[in-house]
Short mmCIF file of C-alpha atoms and ligand atoms in Angstrom, two decimals:
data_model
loop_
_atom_site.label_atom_id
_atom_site.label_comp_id
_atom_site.label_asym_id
_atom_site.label_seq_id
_atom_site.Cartn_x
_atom_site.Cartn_y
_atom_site.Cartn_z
CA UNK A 1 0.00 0.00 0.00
CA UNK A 2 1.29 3.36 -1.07
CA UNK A 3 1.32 6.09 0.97
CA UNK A 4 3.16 8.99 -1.09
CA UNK A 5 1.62 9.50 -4.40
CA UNK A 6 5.10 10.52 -6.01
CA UNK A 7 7.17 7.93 -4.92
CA UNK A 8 7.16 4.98 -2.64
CA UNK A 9 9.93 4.28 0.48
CA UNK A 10 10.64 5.97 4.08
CA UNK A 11 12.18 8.96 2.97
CA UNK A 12 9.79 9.97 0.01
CA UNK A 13 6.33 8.70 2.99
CA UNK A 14 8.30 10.99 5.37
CA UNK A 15 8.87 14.01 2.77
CA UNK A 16 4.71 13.63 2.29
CA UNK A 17 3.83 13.82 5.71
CA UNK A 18 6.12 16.57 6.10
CA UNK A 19 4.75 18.55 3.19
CA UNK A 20 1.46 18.62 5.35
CA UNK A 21 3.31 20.82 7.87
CA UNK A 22 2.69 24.59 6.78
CA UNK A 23 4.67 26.93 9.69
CA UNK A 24 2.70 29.92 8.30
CA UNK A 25 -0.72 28.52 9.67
CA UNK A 26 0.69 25.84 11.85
CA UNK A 27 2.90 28.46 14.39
CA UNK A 28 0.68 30.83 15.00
CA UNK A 29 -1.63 28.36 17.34
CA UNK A 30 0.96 27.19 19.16
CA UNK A 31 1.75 30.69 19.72
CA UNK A 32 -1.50 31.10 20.91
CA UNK A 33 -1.67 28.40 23.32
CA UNK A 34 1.78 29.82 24.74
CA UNK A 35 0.04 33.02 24.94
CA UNK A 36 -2.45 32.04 26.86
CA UNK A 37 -0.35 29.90 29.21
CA UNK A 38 1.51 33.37 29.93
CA UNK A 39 -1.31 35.04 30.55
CA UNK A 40 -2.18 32.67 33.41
CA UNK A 41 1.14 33.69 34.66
CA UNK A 42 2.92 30.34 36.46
CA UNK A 43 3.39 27.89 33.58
CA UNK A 44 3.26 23.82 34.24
CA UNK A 45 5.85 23.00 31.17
CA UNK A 46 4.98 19.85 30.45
CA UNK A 47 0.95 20.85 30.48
CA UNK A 48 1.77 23.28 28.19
CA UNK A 49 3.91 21.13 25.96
CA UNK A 50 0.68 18.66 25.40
CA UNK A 51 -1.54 21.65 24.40
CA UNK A 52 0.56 22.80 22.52
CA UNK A 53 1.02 19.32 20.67
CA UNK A 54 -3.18 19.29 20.67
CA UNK A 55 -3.11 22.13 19.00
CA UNK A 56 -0.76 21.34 16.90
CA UNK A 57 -2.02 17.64 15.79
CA UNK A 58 -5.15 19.68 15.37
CA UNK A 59 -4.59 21.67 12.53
CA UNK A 60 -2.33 19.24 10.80
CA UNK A 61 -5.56 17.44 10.56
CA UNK A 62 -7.17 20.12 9.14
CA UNK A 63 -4.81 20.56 6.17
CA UNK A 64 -4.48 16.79 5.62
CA UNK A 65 -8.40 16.53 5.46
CA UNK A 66 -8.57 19.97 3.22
CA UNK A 67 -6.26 18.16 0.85
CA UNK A 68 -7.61 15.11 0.49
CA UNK A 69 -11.14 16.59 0.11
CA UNK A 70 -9.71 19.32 -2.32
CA UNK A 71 -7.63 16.40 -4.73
CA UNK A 72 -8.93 13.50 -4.51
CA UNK A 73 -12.88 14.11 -3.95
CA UNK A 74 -13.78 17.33 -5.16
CA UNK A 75 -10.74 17.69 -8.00
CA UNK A 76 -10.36 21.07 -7.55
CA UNK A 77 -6.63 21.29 -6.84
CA UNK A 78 -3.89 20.16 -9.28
CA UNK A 79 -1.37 17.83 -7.39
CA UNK A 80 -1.57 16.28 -3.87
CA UNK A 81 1.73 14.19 -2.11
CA UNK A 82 -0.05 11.72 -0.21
CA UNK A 83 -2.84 8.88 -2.12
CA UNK A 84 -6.21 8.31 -0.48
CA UNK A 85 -4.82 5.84 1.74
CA UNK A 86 -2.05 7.82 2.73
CA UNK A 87 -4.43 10.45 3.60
CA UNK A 88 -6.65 8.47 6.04
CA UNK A 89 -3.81 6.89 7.58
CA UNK A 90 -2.87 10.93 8.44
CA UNK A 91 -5.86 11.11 9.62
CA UNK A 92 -6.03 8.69 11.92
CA UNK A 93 -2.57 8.94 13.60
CA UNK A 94 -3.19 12.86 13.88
CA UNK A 95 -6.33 11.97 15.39
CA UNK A 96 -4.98 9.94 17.55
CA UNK A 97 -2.11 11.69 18.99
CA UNK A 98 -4.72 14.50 19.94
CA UNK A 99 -6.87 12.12 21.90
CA UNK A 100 -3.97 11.22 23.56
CA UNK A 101 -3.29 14.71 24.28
CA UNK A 102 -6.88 14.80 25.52
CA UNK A 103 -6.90 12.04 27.83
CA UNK A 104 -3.39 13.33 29.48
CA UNK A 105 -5.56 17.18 29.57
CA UNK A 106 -8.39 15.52 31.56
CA UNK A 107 -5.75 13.75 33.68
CA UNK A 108 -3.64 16.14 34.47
CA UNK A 109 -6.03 19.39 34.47
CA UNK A 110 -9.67 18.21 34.15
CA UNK A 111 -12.72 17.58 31.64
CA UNK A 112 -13.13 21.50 31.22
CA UNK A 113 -10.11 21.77 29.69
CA UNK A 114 -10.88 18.93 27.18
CA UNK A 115 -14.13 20.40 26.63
CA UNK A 116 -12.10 23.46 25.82
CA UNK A 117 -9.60 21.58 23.35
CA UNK A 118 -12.34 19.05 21.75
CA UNK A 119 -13.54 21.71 19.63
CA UNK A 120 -10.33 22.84 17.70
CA UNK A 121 -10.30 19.29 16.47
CA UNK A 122 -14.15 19.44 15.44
CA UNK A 123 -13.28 23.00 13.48
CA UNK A 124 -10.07 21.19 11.73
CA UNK A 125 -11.55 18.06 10.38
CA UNK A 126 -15.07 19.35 9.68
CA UNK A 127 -13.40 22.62 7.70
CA UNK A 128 -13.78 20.38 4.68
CA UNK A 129 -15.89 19.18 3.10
CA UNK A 130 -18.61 20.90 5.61
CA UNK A 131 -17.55 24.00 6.93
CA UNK A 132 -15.64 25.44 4.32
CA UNK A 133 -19.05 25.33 2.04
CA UNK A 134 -19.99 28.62 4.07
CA UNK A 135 -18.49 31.94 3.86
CA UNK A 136 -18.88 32.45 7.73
CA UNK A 137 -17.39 28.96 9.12
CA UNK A 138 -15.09 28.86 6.41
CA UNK A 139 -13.79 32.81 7.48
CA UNK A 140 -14.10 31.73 11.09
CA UNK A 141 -12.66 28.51 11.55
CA UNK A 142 -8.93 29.02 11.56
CA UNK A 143 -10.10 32.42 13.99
CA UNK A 144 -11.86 30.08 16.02
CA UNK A 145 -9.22 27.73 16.68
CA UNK A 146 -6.95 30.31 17.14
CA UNK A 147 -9.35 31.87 19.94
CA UNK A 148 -9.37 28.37 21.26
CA UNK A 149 -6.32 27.85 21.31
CA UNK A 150 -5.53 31.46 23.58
CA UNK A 151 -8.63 29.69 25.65
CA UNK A 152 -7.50 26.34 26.33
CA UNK A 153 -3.66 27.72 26.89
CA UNK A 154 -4.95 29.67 29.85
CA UNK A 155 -7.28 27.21 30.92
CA UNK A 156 -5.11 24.11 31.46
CA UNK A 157 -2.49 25.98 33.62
CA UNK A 158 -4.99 28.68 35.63
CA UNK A 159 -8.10 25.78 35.71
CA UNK A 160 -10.47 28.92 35.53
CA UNK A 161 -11.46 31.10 32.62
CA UNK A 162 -11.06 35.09 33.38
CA UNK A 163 -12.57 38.60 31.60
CA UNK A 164 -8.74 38.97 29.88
CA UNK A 165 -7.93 35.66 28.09
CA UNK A 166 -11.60 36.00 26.97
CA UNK A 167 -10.97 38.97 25.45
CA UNK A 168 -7.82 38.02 23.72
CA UNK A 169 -9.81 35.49 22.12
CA UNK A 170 -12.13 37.50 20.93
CA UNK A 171 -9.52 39.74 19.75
CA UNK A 172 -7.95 37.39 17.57
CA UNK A 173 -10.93 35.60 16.44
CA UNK A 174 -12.02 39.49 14.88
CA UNK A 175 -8.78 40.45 14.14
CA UNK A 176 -8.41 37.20 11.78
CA UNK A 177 -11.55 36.93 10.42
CA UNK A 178 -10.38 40.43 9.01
CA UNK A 179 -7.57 38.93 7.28
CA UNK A 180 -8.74 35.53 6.22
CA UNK A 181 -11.64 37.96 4.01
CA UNK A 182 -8.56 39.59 2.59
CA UNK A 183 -7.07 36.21 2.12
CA UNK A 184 -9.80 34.53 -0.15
CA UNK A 185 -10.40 37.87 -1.72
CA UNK A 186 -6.86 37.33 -4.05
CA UNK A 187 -8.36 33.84 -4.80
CA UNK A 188 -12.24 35.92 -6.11
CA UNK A 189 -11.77 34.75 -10.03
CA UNK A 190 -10.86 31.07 -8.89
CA UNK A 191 -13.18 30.57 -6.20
CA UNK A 192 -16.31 32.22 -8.14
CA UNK A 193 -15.15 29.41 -11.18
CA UNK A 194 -15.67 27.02 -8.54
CA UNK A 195 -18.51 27.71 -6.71
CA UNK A 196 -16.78 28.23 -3.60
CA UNK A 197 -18.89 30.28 -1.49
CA UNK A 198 -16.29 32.87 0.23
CA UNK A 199 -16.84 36.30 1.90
CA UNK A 200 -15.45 37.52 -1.03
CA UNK A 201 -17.47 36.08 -3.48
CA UNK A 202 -20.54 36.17 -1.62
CA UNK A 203 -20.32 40.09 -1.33
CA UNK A 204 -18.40 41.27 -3.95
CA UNK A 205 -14.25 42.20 -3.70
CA UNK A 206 -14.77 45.56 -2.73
CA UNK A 207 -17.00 45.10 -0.12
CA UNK A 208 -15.22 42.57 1.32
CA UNK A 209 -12.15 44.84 1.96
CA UNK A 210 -14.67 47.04 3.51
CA UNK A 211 -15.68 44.18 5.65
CA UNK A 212 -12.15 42.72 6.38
CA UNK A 213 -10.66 46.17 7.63
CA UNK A 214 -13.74 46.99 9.69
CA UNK A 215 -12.91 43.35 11.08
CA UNK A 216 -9.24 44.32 11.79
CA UNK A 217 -10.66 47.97 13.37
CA UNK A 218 -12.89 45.87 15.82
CA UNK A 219 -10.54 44.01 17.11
CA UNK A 220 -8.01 47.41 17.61
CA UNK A 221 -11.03 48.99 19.03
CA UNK A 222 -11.79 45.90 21.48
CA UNK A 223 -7.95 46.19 22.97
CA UNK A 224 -8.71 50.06 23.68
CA UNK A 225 -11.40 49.13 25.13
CA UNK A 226 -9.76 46.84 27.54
CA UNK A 227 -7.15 48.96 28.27
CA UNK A 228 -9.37 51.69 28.89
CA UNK A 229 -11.20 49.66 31.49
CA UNK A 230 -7.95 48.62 33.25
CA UNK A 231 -7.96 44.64 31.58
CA UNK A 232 -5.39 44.80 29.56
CA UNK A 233 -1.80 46.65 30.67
CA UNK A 234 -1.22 49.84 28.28
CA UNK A 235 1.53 48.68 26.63
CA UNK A 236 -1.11 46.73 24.77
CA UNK A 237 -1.47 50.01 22.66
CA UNK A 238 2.00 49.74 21.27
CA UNK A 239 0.82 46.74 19.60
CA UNK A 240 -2.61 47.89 18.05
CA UNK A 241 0.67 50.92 16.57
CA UNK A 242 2.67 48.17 15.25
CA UNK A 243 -0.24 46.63 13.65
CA UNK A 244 -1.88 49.87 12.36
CA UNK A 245 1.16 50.76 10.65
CA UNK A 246 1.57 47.49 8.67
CA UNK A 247 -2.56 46.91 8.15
CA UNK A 248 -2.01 51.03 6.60
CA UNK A 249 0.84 49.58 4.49
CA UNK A 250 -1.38 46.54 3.25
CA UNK A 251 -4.61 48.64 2.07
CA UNK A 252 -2.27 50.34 -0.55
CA UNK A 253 -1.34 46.95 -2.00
CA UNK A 254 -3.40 43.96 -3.90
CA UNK A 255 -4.69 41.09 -2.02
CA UNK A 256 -1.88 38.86 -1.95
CA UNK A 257 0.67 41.81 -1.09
CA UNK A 258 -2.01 42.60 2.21
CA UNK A 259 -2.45 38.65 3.15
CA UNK A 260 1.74 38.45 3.43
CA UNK A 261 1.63 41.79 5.33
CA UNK A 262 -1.29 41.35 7.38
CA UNK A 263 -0.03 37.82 8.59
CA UNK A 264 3.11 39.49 9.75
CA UNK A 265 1.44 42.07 10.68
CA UNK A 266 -0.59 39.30 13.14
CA UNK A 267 2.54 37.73 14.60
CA UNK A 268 3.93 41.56 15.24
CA UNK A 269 0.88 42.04 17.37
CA UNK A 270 1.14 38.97 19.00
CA UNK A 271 4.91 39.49 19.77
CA UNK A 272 4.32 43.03 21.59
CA UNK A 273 0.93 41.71 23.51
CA UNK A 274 3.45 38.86 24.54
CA UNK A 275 5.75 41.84 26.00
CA UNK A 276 3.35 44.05 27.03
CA UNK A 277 1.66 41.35 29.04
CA UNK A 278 5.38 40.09 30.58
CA UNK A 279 7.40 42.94 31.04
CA UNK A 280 4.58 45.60 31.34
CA UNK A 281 7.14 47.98 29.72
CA UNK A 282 4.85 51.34 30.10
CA UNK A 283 4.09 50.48 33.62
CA UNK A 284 7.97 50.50 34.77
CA UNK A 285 8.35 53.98 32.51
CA UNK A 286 5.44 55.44 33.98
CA UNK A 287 6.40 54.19 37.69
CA UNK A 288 10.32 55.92 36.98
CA UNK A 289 8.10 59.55 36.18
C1 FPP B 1 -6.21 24.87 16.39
C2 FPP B 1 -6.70 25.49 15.16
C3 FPP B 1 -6.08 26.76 14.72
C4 FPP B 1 -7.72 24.89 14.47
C5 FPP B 1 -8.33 25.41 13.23
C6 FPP B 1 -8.14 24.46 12.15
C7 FPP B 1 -8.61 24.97 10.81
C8 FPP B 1 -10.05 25.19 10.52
C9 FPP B 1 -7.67 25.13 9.90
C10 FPP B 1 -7.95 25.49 8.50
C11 FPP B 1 -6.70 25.21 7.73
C12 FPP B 1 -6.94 25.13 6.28
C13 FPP B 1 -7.03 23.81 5.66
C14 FPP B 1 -7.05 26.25 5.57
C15 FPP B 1 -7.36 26.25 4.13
O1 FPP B 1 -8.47 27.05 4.01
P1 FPP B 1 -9.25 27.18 2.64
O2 FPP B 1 -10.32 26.13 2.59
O3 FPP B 1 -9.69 28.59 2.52
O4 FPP B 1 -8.10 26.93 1.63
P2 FPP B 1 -8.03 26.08 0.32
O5 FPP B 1 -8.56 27.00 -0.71
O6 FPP B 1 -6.57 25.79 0.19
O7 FPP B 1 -8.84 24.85 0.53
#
């Protein structure tokens, strides 16, 4: 039985597998889970490690399943690496490894933080053929996990959900919505060819840059609003200036210029939260004044 559609043997299986991994959309959730384990403040290592690894296993699913759906049942894409049994064998293992992950969560930290992990898996192997079929699951899914992912990070090492991990989430599941519009808006001509119901071809390309930066403004707006109320620590502002300045940059290019930039633009924002949440670098200025 082959696994690799190119060639057969362990290194050409292995190169297939590995072609499955995709750091642009695979980082960012672990990220996310780190996130929120530093928001909880005291970190359990090895607790984080596994939801980390669930989150991980959990959108390597979600791109095995998108391209087996996408080559080998619906046709639409030119070349895959892996044959249809190579696929489900994916599948499976990936599956697997995240129960695993699951039954070491429950364990370790409880059933509330599986019921807070379960669904990341649901939103990955459901994204095709099901969810990507409608322009608001198939904008929100990859937001939603990430949102999860912030969740369930704080969860398993705090055991207790709070007002500013919450709002992170939502954050990021706004923020990303934004840029996923932007994203399927440089693939309008192919997707409308196809039938494939996105945002942008649903509404039309101009209105759904209209929609996606409105997205990205809510989000900004939501972290002044926390910071405003005293949630989130002011240096929180220097990120919604590092991503204003490279989401200004983006609306003067096309599509696929703004998806590169406003992905950066994402991790920037992540990176400063990240310090603004651990060093609180405007507190210890203000305090010196
Ligand atoms: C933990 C976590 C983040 C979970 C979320 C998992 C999730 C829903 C990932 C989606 C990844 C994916 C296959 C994107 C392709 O989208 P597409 O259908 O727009 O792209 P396509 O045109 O290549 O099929």
């Amino acid at each position: 039985m082959s696994l690799a559609r190119e060639a057969s043997g362990f290194e050409a299986t292995a190169r297939a597998y590995w072609s499955q991994v995709h750091p642009v959309f695979m980082l960012p959730p672990l990220a996310a889970s780190l996130f929120g384990a530093i928001l909880a403040r005291g970190v359990d290592p090895g607790i984080a490690v596994v939801h980390v690894l669930a989150m991980f296993v959990a959108v390597y699913t979600a791109h095995v399943k998108d391209g087996y759906i996408d080559f080998h049942v619906r046709g639409e894409d030119d070349d895959h690496p892996l044959t249809v049994a190579g696929c489900r064998l994916g599948l499976t293992a990936s599956s697997a490894l995240f129960a695993v992950c699951c039954v070491l969560l429950w364990l370790a930290v409880g059933p509330i933080a599986v019921a807070l992990t379960v669904p990341a898996w649901i939103i990955a192997y459901f994204h095709a053929p099901q969810l990507d079929m409608h322009p608001i699951s198939a904008t929100m899914g990859y937001p939603a996990g990430i949102a999860l992912s912030i969740l369930g990070g704080y969860y398993v090492q705090a055991t207790s959900l709070a007002p500013v991990p919450i709002a992170f989430a939502i954050v990021f599941l706004v923020l990303l919505s934004g840029i996923k519009v932007i994203d399927d808006t440089k693939d309008y001509d192919y997707d409308r060819s196809i039938r494939k119901r996105t945002v942008a071809v649903v509404v039309g390309p101009a209105r759904a840059y209209t929609l996606a930066y409105g997205l990205m403004a809510t989000g900004m707006a939501i972290v002044v609003l926390m910071v405003a109320l005293g949630f989130f620590p002011p240096g929180a502002l220097l990120a919604i200036a590092a991503f204003g300045l490279v989401a200004a940059i983006a609306r003067r290019g096309d599509a696929t210029i703004a998806t590169m930039l406003l992905i950066r633009g994402s991790y920037v924002f992540l990176a400063v939260l990240v310090a603004a949440v651990w060093f609180e670098p405007l507190e210890a200025l203000l305090s010196l004044l």
